[in-house]
Coordinates of C-alpha atoms and ligand atoms in Angstrom, one line a residue:
X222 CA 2.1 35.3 5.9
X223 CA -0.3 33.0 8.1
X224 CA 1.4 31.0 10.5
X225 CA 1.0 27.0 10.1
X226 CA 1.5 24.9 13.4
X227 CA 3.5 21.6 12.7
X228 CA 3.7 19.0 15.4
X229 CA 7.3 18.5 16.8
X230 CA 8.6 15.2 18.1
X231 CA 11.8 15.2 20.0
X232 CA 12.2 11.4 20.7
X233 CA 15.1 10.0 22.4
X234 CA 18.6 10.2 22.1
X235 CA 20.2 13.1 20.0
X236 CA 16.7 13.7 18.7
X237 CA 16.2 16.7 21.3
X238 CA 20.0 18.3 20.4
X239 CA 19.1 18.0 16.1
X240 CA 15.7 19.6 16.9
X241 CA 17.0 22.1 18.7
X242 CA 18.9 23.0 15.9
X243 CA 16.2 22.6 13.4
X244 CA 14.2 25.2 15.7
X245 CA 16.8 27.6 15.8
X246 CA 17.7 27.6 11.9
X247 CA 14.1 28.0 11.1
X248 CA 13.8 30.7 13.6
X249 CA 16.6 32.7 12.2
X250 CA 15.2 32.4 9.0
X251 CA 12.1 33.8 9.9
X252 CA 10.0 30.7 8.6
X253 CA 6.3 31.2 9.0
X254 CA 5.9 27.6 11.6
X255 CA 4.5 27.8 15.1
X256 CA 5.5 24.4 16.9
X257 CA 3.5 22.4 19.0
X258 CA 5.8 19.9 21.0
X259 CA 4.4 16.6 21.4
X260 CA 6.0 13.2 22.9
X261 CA 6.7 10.5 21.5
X262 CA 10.2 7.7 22.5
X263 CA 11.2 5.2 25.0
X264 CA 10.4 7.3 28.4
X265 CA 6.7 7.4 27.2
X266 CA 6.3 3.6 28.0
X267 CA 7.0 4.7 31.4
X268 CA 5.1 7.6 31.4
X269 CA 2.1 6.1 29.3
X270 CA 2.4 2.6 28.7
X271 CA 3.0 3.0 25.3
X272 CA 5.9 4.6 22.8
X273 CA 3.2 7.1 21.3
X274 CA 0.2 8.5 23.5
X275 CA -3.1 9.3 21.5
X276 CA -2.5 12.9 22.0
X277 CA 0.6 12.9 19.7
X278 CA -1.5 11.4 17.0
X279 CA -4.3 14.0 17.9
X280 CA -2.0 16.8 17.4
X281 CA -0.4 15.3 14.5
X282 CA -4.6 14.7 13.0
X283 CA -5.1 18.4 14.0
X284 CA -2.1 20.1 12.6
X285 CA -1.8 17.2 9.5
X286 CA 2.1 18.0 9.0
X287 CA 4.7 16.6 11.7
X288 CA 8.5 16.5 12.0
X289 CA 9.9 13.5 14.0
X290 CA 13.3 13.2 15.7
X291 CA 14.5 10.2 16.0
X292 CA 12.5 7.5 19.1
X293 CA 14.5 4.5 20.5
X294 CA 12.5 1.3 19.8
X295 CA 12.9 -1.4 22.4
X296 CA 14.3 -4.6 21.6
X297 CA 11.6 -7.5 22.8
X298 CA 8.9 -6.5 25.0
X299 CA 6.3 -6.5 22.4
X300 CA 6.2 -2.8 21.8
X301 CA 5.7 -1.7 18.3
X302 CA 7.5 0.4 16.4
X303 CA 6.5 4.4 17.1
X304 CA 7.7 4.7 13.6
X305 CA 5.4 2.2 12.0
X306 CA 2.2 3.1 14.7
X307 CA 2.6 6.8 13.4
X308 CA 2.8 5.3 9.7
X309 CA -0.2 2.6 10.2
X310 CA -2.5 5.1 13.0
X311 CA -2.6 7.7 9.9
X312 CA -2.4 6.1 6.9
X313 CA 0.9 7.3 5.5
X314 CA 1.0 5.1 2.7
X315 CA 3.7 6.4 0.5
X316 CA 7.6 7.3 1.8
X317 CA 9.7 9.8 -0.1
X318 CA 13.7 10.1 0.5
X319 CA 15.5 12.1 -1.7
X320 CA 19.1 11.3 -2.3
X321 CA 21.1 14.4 -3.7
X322 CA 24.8 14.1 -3.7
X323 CA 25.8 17.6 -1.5
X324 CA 28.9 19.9 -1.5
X325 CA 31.8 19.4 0.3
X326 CA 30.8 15.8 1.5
X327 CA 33.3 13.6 -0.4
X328 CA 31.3 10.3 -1.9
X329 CA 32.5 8.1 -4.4
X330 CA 29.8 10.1 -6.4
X331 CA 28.5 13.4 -7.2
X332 CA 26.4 13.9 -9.5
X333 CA 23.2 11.5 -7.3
X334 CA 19.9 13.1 -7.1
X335 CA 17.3 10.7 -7.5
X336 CA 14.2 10.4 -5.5
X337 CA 12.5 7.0 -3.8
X338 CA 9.4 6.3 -3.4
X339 CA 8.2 3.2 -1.3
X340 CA 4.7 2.1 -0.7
X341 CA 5.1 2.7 3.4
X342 CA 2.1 0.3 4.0
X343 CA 2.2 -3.2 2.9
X344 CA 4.5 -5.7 1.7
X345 CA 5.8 -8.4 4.7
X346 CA 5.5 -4.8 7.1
X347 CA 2.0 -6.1 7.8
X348 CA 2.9 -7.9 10.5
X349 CA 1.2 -11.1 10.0
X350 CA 3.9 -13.8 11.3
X351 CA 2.9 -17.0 12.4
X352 CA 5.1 -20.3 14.0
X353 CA 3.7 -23.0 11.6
X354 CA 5.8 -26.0 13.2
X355 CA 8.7 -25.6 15.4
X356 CA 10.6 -25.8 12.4
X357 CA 9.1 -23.2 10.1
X358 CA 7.8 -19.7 10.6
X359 CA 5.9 -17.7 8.1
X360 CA 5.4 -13.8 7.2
X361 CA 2.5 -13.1 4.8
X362 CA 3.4 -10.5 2.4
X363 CA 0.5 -9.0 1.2
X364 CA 0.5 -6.5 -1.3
X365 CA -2.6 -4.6 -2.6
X366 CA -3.8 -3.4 -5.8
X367 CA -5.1 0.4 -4.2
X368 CA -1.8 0.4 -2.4
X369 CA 0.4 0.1 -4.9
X370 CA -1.5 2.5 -7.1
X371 CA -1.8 5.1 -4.4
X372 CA 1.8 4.8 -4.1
X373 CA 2.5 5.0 -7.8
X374 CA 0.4 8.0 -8.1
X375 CA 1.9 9.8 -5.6
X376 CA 5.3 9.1 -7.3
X377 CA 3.8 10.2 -10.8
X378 CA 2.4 13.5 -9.0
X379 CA 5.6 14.4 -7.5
X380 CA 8.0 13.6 -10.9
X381 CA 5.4 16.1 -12.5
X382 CA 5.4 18.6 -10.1
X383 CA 9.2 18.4 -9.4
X384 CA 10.0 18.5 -13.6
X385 CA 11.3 14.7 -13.1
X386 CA 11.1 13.4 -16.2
X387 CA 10.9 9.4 -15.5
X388 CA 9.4 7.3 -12.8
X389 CA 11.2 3.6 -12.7
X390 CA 8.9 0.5 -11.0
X391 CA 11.4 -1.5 -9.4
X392 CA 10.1 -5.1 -8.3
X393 CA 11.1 -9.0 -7.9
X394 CA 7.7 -10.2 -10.5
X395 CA 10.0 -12.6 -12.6
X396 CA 10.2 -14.5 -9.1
X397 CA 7.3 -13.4 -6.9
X398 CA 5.0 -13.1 -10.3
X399 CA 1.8 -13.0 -8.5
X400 CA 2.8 -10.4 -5.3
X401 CA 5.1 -7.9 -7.8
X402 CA 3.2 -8.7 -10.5
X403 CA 0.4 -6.7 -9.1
X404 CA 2.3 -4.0 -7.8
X405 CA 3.9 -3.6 -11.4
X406 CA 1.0 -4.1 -13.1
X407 CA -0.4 -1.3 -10.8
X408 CA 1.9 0.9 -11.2
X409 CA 1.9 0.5 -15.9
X410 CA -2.0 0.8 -15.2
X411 CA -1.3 4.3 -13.2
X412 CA 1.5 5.4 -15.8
X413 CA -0.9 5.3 -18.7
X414 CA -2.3 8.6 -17.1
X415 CA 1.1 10.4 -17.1
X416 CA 1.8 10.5 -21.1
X417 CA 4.4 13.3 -20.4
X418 CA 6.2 10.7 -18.1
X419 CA 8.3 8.1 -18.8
X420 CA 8.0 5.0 -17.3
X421 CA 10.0 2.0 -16.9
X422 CA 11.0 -1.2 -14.9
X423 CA 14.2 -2.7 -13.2
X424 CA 14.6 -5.9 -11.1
X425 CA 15.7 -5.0 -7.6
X426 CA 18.9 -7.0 -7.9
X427 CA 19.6 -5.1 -11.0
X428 CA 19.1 -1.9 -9.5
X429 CA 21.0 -2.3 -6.5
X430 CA 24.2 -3.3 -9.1
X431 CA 23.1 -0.4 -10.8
X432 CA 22.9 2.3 -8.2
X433 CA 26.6 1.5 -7.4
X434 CA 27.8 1.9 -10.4
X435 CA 25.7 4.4 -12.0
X436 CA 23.0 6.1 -9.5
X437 CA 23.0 9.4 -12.1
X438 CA 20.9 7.0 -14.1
X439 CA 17.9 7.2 -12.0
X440 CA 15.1 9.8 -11.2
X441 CA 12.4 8.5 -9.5
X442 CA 11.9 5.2 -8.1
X443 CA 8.9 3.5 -7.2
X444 CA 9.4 0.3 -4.8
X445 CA 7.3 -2.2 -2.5
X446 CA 7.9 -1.7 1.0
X447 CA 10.9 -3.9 2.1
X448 CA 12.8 -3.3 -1.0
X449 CA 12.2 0.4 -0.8
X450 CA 13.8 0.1 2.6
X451 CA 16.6 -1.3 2.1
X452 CA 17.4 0.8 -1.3
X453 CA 16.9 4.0 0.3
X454 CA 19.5 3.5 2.9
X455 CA 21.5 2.0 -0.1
X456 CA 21.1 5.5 -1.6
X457 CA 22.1 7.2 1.9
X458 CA 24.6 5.6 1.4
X459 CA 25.3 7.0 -2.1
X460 CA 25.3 10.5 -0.9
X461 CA 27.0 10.6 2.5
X462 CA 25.6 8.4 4.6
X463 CA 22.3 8.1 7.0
X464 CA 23.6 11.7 9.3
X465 CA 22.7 13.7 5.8
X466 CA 18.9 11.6 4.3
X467 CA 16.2 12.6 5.0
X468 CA 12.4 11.7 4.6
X469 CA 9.1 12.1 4.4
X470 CA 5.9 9.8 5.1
X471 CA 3.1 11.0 2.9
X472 CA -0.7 10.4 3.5
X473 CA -4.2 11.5 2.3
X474 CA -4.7 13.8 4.9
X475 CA -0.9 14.0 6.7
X476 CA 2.6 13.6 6.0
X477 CA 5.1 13.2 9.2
X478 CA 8.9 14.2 8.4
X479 CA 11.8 12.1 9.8
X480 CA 15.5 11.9 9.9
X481 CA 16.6 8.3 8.8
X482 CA 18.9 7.8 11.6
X483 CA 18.0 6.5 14.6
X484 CA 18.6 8.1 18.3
X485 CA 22.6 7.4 18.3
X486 CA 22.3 7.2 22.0
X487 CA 26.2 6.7 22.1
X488 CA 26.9 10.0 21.1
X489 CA 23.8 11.4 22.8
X490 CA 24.0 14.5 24.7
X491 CA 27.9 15.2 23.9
X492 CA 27.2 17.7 21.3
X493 CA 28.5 15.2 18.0
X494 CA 25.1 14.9 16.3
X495 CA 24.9 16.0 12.9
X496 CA 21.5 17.6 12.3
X497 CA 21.6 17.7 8.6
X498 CA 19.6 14.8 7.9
X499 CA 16.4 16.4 10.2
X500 CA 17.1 20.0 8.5
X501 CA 17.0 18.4 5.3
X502 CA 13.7 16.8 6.7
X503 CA 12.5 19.8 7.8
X504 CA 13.0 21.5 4.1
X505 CA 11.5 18.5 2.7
X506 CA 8.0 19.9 4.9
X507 CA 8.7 23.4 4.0
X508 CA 8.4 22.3 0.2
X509 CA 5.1 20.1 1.1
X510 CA 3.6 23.1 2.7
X511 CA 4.2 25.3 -0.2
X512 CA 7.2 27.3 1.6
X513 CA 9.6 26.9 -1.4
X514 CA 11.9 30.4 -0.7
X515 CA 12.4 29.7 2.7
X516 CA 13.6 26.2 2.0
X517 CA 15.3 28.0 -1.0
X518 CA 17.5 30.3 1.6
X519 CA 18.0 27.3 4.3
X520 CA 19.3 24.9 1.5
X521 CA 21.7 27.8 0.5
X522 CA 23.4 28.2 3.7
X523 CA 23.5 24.6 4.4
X524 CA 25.6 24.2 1.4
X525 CA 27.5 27.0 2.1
X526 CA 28.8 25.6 5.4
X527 CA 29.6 22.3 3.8
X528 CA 31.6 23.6 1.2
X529 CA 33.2 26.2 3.6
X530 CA 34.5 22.6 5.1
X531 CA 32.6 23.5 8.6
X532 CA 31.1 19.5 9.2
X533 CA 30.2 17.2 12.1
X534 CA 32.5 14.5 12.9
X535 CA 30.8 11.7 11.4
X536 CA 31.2 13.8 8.1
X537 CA 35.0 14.4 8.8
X538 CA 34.7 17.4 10.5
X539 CA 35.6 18.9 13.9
X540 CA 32.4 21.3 14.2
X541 CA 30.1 20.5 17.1
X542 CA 26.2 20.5 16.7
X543 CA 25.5 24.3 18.2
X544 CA 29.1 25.2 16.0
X545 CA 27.7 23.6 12.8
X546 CA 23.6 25.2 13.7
X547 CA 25.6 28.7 13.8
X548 CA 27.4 28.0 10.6
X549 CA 24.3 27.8 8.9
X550 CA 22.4 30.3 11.1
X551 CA 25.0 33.1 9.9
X552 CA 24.6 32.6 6.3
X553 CA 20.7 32.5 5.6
X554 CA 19.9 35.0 3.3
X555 CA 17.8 37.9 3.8
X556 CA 14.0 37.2 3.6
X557 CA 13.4 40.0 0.8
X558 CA 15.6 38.0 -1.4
X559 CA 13.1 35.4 -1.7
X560 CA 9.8 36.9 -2.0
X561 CA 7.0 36.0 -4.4
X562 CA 8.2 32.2 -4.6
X563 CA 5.7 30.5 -2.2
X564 CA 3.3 28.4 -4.1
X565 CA 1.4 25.5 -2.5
X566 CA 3.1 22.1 -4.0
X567 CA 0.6 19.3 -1.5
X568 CA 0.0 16.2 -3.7
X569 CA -3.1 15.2 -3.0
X570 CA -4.2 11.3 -4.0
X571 CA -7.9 10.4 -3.3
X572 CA -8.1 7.0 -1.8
X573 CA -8.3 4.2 -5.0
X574 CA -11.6 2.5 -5.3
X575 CA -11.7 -0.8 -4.6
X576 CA -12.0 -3.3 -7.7
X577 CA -14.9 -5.4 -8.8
X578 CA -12.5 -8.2 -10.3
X579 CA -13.5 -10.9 -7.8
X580 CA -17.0 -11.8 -9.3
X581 CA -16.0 -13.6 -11.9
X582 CA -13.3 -15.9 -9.9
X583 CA -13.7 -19.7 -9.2
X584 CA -12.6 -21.9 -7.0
X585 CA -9.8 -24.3 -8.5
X586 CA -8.8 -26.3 -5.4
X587 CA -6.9 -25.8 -2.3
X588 CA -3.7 -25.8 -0.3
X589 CA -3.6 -27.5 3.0
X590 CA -0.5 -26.7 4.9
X591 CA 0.3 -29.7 7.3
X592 CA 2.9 -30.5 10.1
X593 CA 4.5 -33.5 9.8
X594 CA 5.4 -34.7 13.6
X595 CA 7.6 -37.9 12.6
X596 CA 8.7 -35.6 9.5
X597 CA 8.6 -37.7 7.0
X598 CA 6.5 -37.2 3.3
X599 CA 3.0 -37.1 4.7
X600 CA 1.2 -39.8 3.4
X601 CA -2.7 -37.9 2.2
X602 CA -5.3 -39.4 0.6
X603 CA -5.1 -39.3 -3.2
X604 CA -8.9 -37.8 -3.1
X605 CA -11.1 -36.6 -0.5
X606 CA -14.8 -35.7 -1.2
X607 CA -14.6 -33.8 -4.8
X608 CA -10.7 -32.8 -4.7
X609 CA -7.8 -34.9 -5.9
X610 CA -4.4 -34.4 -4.5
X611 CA -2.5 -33.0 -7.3
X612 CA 1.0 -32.7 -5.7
X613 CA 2.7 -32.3 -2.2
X614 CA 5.5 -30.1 -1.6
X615 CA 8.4 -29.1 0.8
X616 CA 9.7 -25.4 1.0
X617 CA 8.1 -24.4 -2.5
X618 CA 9.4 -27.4 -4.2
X619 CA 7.6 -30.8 -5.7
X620 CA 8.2 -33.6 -3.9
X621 CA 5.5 -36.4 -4.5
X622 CA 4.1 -37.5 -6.9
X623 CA 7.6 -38.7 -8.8
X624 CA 11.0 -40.1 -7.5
X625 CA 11.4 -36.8 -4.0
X626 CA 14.2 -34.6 -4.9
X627 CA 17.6 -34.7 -2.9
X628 CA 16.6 -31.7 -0.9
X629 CA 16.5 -30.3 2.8
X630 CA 13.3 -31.4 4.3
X631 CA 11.4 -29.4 6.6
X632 CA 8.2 -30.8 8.9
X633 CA 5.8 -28.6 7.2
X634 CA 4.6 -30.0 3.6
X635 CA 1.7 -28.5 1.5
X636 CA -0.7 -30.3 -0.3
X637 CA -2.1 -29.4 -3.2
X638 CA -5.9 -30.7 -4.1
X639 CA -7.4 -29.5 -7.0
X640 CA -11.1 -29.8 -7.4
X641 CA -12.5 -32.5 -10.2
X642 CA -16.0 -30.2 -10.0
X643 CA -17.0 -27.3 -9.6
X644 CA -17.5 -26.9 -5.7
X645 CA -18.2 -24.2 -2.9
X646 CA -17.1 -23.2 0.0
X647 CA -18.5 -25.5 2.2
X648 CA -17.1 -28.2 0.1
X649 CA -13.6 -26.9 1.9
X650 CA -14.8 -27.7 5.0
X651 CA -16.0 -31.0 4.2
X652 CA -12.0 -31.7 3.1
X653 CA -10.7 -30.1 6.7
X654 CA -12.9 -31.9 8.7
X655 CA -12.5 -35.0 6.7
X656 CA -8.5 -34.2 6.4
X657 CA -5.9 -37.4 8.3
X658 CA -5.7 -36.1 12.1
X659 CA -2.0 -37.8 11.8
X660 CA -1.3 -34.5 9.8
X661 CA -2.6 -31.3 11.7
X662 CA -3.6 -28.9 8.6
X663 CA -2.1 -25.2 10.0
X664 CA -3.0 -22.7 7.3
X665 CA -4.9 -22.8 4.3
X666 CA -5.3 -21.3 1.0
X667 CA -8.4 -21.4 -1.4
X668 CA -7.0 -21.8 -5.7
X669 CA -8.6 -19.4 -7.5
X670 CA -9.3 -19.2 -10.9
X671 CA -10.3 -16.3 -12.9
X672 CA -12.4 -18.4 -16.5
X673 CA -8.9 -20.7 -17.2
X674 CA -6.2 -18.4 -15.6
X675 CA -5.0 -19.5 -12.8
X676 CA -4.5 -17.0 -9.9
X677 CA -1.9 -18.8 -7.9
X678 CA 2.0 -19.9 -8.3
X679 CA 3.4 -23.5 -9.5
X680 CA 5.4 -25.3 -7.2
X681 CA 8.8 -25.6 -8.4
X682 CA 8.9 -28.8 -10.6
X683 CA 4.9 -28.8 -10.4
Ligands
NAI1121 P1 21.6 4.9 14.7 O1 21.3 5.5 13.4 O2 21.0 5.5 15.9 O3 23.2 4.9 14.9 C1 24.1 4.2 14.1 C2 25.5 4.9 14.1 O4 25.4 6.2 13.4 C3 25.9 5.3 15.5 O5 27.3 5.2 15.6 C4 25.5 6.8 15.7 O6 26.3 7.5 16.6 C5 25.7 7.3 14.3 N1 24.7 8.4 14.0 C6 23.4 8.2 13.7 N2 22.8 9.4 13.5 C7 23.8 10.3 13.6 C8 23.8 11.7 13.5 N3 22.7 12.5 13.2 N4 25.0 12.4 13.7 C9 26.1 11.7 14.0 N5 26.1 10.3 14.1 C10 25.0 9.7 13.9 O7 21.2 3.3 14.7 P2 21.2 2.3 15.8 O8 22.3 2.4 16.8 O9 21.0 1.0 15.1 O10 19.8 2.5 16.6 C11 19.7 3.3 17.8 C12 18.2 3.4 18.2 O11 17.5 4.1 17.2 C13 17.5 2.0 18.2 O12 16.7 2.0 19.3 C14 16.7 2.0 17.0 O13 15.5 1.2 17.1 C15 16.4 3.4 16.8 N6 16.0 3.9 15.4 C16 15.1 4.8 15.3 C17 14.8 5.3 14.1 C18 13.7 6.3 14.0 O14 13.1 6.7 15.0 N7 13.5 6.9 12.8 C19 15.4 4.8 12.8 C20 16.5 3.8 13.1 C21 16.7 3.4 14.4

């Protein structure tokens, strides 16, 4: 069999012990990977001024799968996130962690094995923060209609070619109607082409109630970004903990395996580590590239060392990492037990087209965002130009016109005007420049309408 070169990242920490280990299991089992080493952690700001040099990317471009230990991310200094640059730089837009309850780890379940898929891209993981007063910052959390669907393609794809028999949308839409309500409406318009699939929906809250009381429930989950996050550590935690998840991010072209964990730099270097959780990532890249029998044998004698009680010590046990790496080393199969079972399982998902929706939109009116400096209700004019102020709020809720609710008041107040004609853009400008300099506008947003529906929230009490 041809040899495929993945890109290996060591990172910081325990990362270089855990790969270690994933490099000897793999070589002991004869698996058909050439590795090409490549940096990537905290001693590459030194070294390069940033936590990822091109070259890593380049090599991760070339050989289009990776497997990443974990990297150290610096708290302050304005470095980014290796994790998020690798995710961003090659458009890895959909994260799969498994969650499969294992032998011999004791949980308060096991019968888990349920798969999450998160869009990896969007949500308030964009990055866009801004200081609107002193009082008030703001994240926008943008979520996209060819995100979501790529996502929820890829999460159809793999339930079909796992034999997963139902893909659940989980979301927040009954409060966040317009944001979810796109990425639900994304992911029902992407189920219609999966008839042999079911599909379903679950508020977040319910689902995390759920997964602690039932998780068997569950197949596949589909998830926006932050909620995803948080739920798949929710569902380490289901099956052992974050030393035994592991994950994959998935592009067009790539797909870069990680442990979950981070670097543990207090155990790092004593031999403690637990390198399940980057073997199991490691398998999880065997099964993308096809290699099903030789994840088939690892998996095997992974299971066999668990249930023959040999552990790390954040599982219970007394093995060290080389102790537990041998473990597993001694009881791969041999490689004529497998043969004939390699079959190429890559999902590919062409890149969604973007929609034509927006002809047909008009503009309704707009929000102006002002500081208040003395902090008390702005006073704005009841029209300006062609718009009439149709409300002012505070934090989301109502607060003129009508008797102001009883509620904490920040210095940062929204006004709403809605246009009494139809008007254009430059109209908008006319209001800004005409807007009371007493109240600084800091942000704005245009009210669109698409014929009579309205493609914005109410305030609360609006
Ligand atoms: P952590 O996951 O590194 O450690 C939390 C606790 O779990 C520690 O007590 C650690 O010893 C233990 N632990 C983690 N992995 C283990 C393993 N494989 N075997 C045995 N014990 C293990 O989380 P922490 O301390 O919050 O973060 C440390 C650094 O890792 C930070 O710089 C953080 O930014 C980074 N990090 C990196 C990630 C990545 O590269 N994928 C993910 C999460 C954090």
């Amino acid at each position: 069999m041809n040899k495929q070169t993945a890109t290996l990242i060591k990172g910081d920490g325990i990362g270089p012990e855990i790969s270690h280990a994933v490099q000897t299991i793999f070589s002991t089992a004869n698996v058909p990977i050439t590795w090409e080493e490549a940096d990537a952690g905290l001693y590459c700001i030194e070294k390069y001024g940033n936590g990822i040099p091109q070259e890593t990317l380049d090599s991760i471009i070339r050989n289009k799968v990776a497997l990443k230990a974990p990297t150290t991310t610096p708290i302050g200094g304005g470095h980014k996130s290796i994790n998020v640059t690798i995710r961003k730089s090659l458009d890895l837009f959909a994260n799969v962690r498994p969650s499969k309850s294992l032998p011999g780890i004791k949980t308060r379940f096991d019968n888990v094995d349920l798969i999450i898929v998160r869009e990896n891209l969007e949500d308030t993981y964009g990055g866009i923060e801004h200081m609107q007063t002193p009082e008030v910052a703001q994240c926008l959390r943008l979520i996209t209609r060819s995100g979501s669907r790529n996502a929820a393609r890829y999460a159809f794809e793999m339930a079909k070619l796992s034999g997963r028999k139902r893909v659940t949308c989980v979301h927040k839409a009954n409060i966040q109607k317009i944001t979810d309500g796109l990425f639900l409406r994304s992911f029902q318009e992407v189920a219609a082409d999966y008839p042999q699939i079911q599909h379903d929906d679950i508020l977040i809250d319910n689902l995390c109630m759920q997964l602690v009381t039932k998780p068997e429930q569950f197949d596949v989950l589909l998830l926006p970004n932050l909620f995803g996050d948080i739920a798949s550590d929710l569902c380490a935690g289901l099956v052992g903990g974050l030393g035994v998840a592991p994950g994959g991010n998935i592009g067009q072209d790539s797909a870069v395996f990680e442990a979950v964990h981070g670097s543990a730099p207090d155990i790092a270097g004593k031999g403690l580590a637990n390198p399940t959780a980057i073997l199991l990532s490691g398998l999880q890249m065997l099964r993308y590239l096809g290699l099903n029998g030789y994840t088939k044998r690892i998996e095997d004698a992974l299971q066999q060392t668990l249930e023959a009680g040999i552990k790390t010590g954040d599982l219970g046990g007394k093995a060290s990492t080389q102790e537990f790496t041998d473990a597993i080393c001694s009881r791969i199969a041999p490689e004529d037990t497998v043969s004939g079972q390699e079959t190429p399982t890559k999902i590919i998902i062409a890149r969604e087209p973007l929609t034509k929706e927006q002809q047909d939109w008009n503009i309704h009116g707009i929000d102006v965002f002002v500081r208040s400096k003395t902090g008390s209700i702005p006073a704005l004019p009841e029209t300006i130009g062609s718009f009439k102020l149709a409300m002012i709020s505070n934090r989301g809720t109502k607060i003129y016109p009508g008797n102001a609710p009883d509620i904490l008041m920040v210095d940062y107040y929204r006004g709403r005007f809605y246009a009494q004609q139809p008007v254009q853009r430059e109209d908008i400008i006319a209001l800004l420049t005409a807007f009371p300099k007493d109240y600084p506008w800091m942000h704005v947003e245009i009210l669109h309408n698409e014929g009579d529906n309205p493609l914005f929230s109410k305030a609360q009490g609006e």
